[in-house]
Amino acid sequence: MAKFEKGHQLAKGRPPGALNRTTEQMRLTINRAVNNTLNTIQTDLEELKKTDPVKALELSMKLMEYAMPKMRSIDLKGSIEVDAKIQQISVNINRTGSEHRD
């Protein structure tokens, strides 16, 4: 029986990044299930709202994270002493805009 020789070019095997059949079938099945769910998600949420409005709201909030980025407050404070004219600069930056205070 012949051993594998390094650099042998006849048998190439699976190319890098190629999926095996099981992985490919699993992804296809999951994608089909997700697509079916997306087609009925609005109706499903409306039905859930009738029976359990709190759970429907919680689910809607979780889904919003995929459509809108979460807002965070950013506070930035600093001071610079350059000469006698400028003694202190204080800047507050928010996501909605910026404020300048002297």
Coordinates of C-alpha atoms in Angstrom, one line a residue:
M1 CA 0.0 0.0 0.0
A2 CA 1.5 3.4 -1.0
K3 CA 1.9 6.1 1.5
F4 CA 0.8 9.7 1.0
E5 CA 3.7 11.8 -0.4
K6 CA 3.9 15.5 0.5
G7 CA 3.2 17.6 -2.6
H8 CA 1.3 14.9 -4.4
Q9 CA -0.9 16.7 -7.0
L10 CA -3.3 14.0 -8.3
A11 CA -5.7 14.0 -5.4
K12 CA -6.7 17.6 -4.5
G13 CA -9.4 17.0 -1.9
R14 CA -11.9 19.6 -0.9
P15 CA -10.9 23.2 -1.7
P16 CA -10.4 25.5 1.2
G17 CA -13.6 27.0 2.5
A18 CA -15.8 24.5 0.8
L19 CA -18.7 23.1 2.9
N20 CA -19.3 19.4 3.3
R21 CA -22.7 18.1 2.3
T22 CA -24.1 17.8 5.9
T23 CA -23.2 21.4 6.7
E24 CA -24.6 22.7 3.4
Q25 CA -27.9 20.8 4.0
M26 CA -28.1 22.1 7.5
R27 CA -27.6 25.7 6.4
L28 CA -30.2 25.3 3.7
T29 CA -32.8 23.8 6.1
I30 CA -32.2 26.6 8.7
N31 CA -32.4 29.3 6.0
R32 CA -35.7 27.9 4.8
A33 CA -37.1 27.8 8.3
V34 CA -36.0 31.4 8.9
N35 CA -37.6 32.6 5.6
N36 CA -40.9 30.9 6.5
T37 CA -40.8 32.6 9.9
L38 CA -40.1 36.0 8.4
N39 CA -43.1 35.7 6.1
T40 CA -45.5 35.3 9.1
I41 CA -43.7 37.2 11.8
Q42 CA -46.0 40.2 11.8
T43 CA -49.1 38.1 12.0
D44 CA -47.6 36.0 14.7
L45 CA -46.7 39.1 16.8
E46 CA -50.3 40.4 16.4
E47 CA -51.7 37.1 17.6
L48 CA -49.3 37.0 20.5
K49 CA -50.2 40.6 21.4
K50 CA -53.9 39.4 21.9
T51 CA -53.0 36.6 24.3
D52 CA -49.8 37.9 26.0
P53 CA -49.1 41.6 25.4
V54 CA -46.1 41.7 27.7
K55 CA -44.4 38.8 25.9
A56 CA -45.2 40.4 22.5
L57 CA -43.6 43.7 23.6
E58 CA -40.5 41.8 25.0
L59 CA -40.1 40.0 21.7
S60 CA -40.6 43.2 19.7
M61 CA -37.8 44.9 21.8
K62 CA -35.5 42.0 21.1
L63 CA -36.2 42.2 17.4
M64 CA -35.5 45.9 17.4
E65 CA -31.9 45.3 18.3
Y66 CA -31.4 43.8 14.8
A67 CA -33.0 46.8 13.0
M68 CA -31.7 49.7 15.1
P69 CA -28.4 50.2 16.9
K70 CA -28.6 50.6 20.7
M71 CA -28.1 54.2 21.8
R72 CA -25.6 55.0 24.4
S73 CA -24.8 58.2 26.2
I74 CA -21.2 59.5 25.8
D75 CA -19.9 62.2 28.1
L76 CA -16.5 63.8 27.4
K77 CA -15.1 66.4 29.6
G78 CA -11.7 68.0 29.4
S79 CA -9.8 71.2 30.1
I80 CA -6.9 72.9 28.3
E81 CA -4.7 75.7 29.7
V82 CA -3.0 77.4 26.8
D83 CA -2.4 81.0 28.0
A84 CA -4.0 83.7 30.0
K85 CA -6.8 84.1 27.4
I86 CA -8.1 80.5 27.5
Q87 CA -8.4 79.1 30.9
Q88 CA -10.7 76.1 30.5
I89 CA -12.7 74.4 27.8
S90 CA -15.4 72.0 28.7
V91 CA -17.1 69.9 25.9
N92 CA -20.0 67.5 26.3
I93 CA -20.7 65.2 23.3
N94 CA -24.0 63.3 23.0
R95 CA -25.2 61.0 20.3
T96 CA -28.0 63.5 19.5
G97 CA -25.7 66.5 19.3
S98 CA -23.1 68.4 21.1
E99 CA -23.0 71.2 23.7
H100 CA -20.3 73.8 24.1
R101 CA -19.7 75.5 27.4
D102 CA -17.2 78.2 28.2

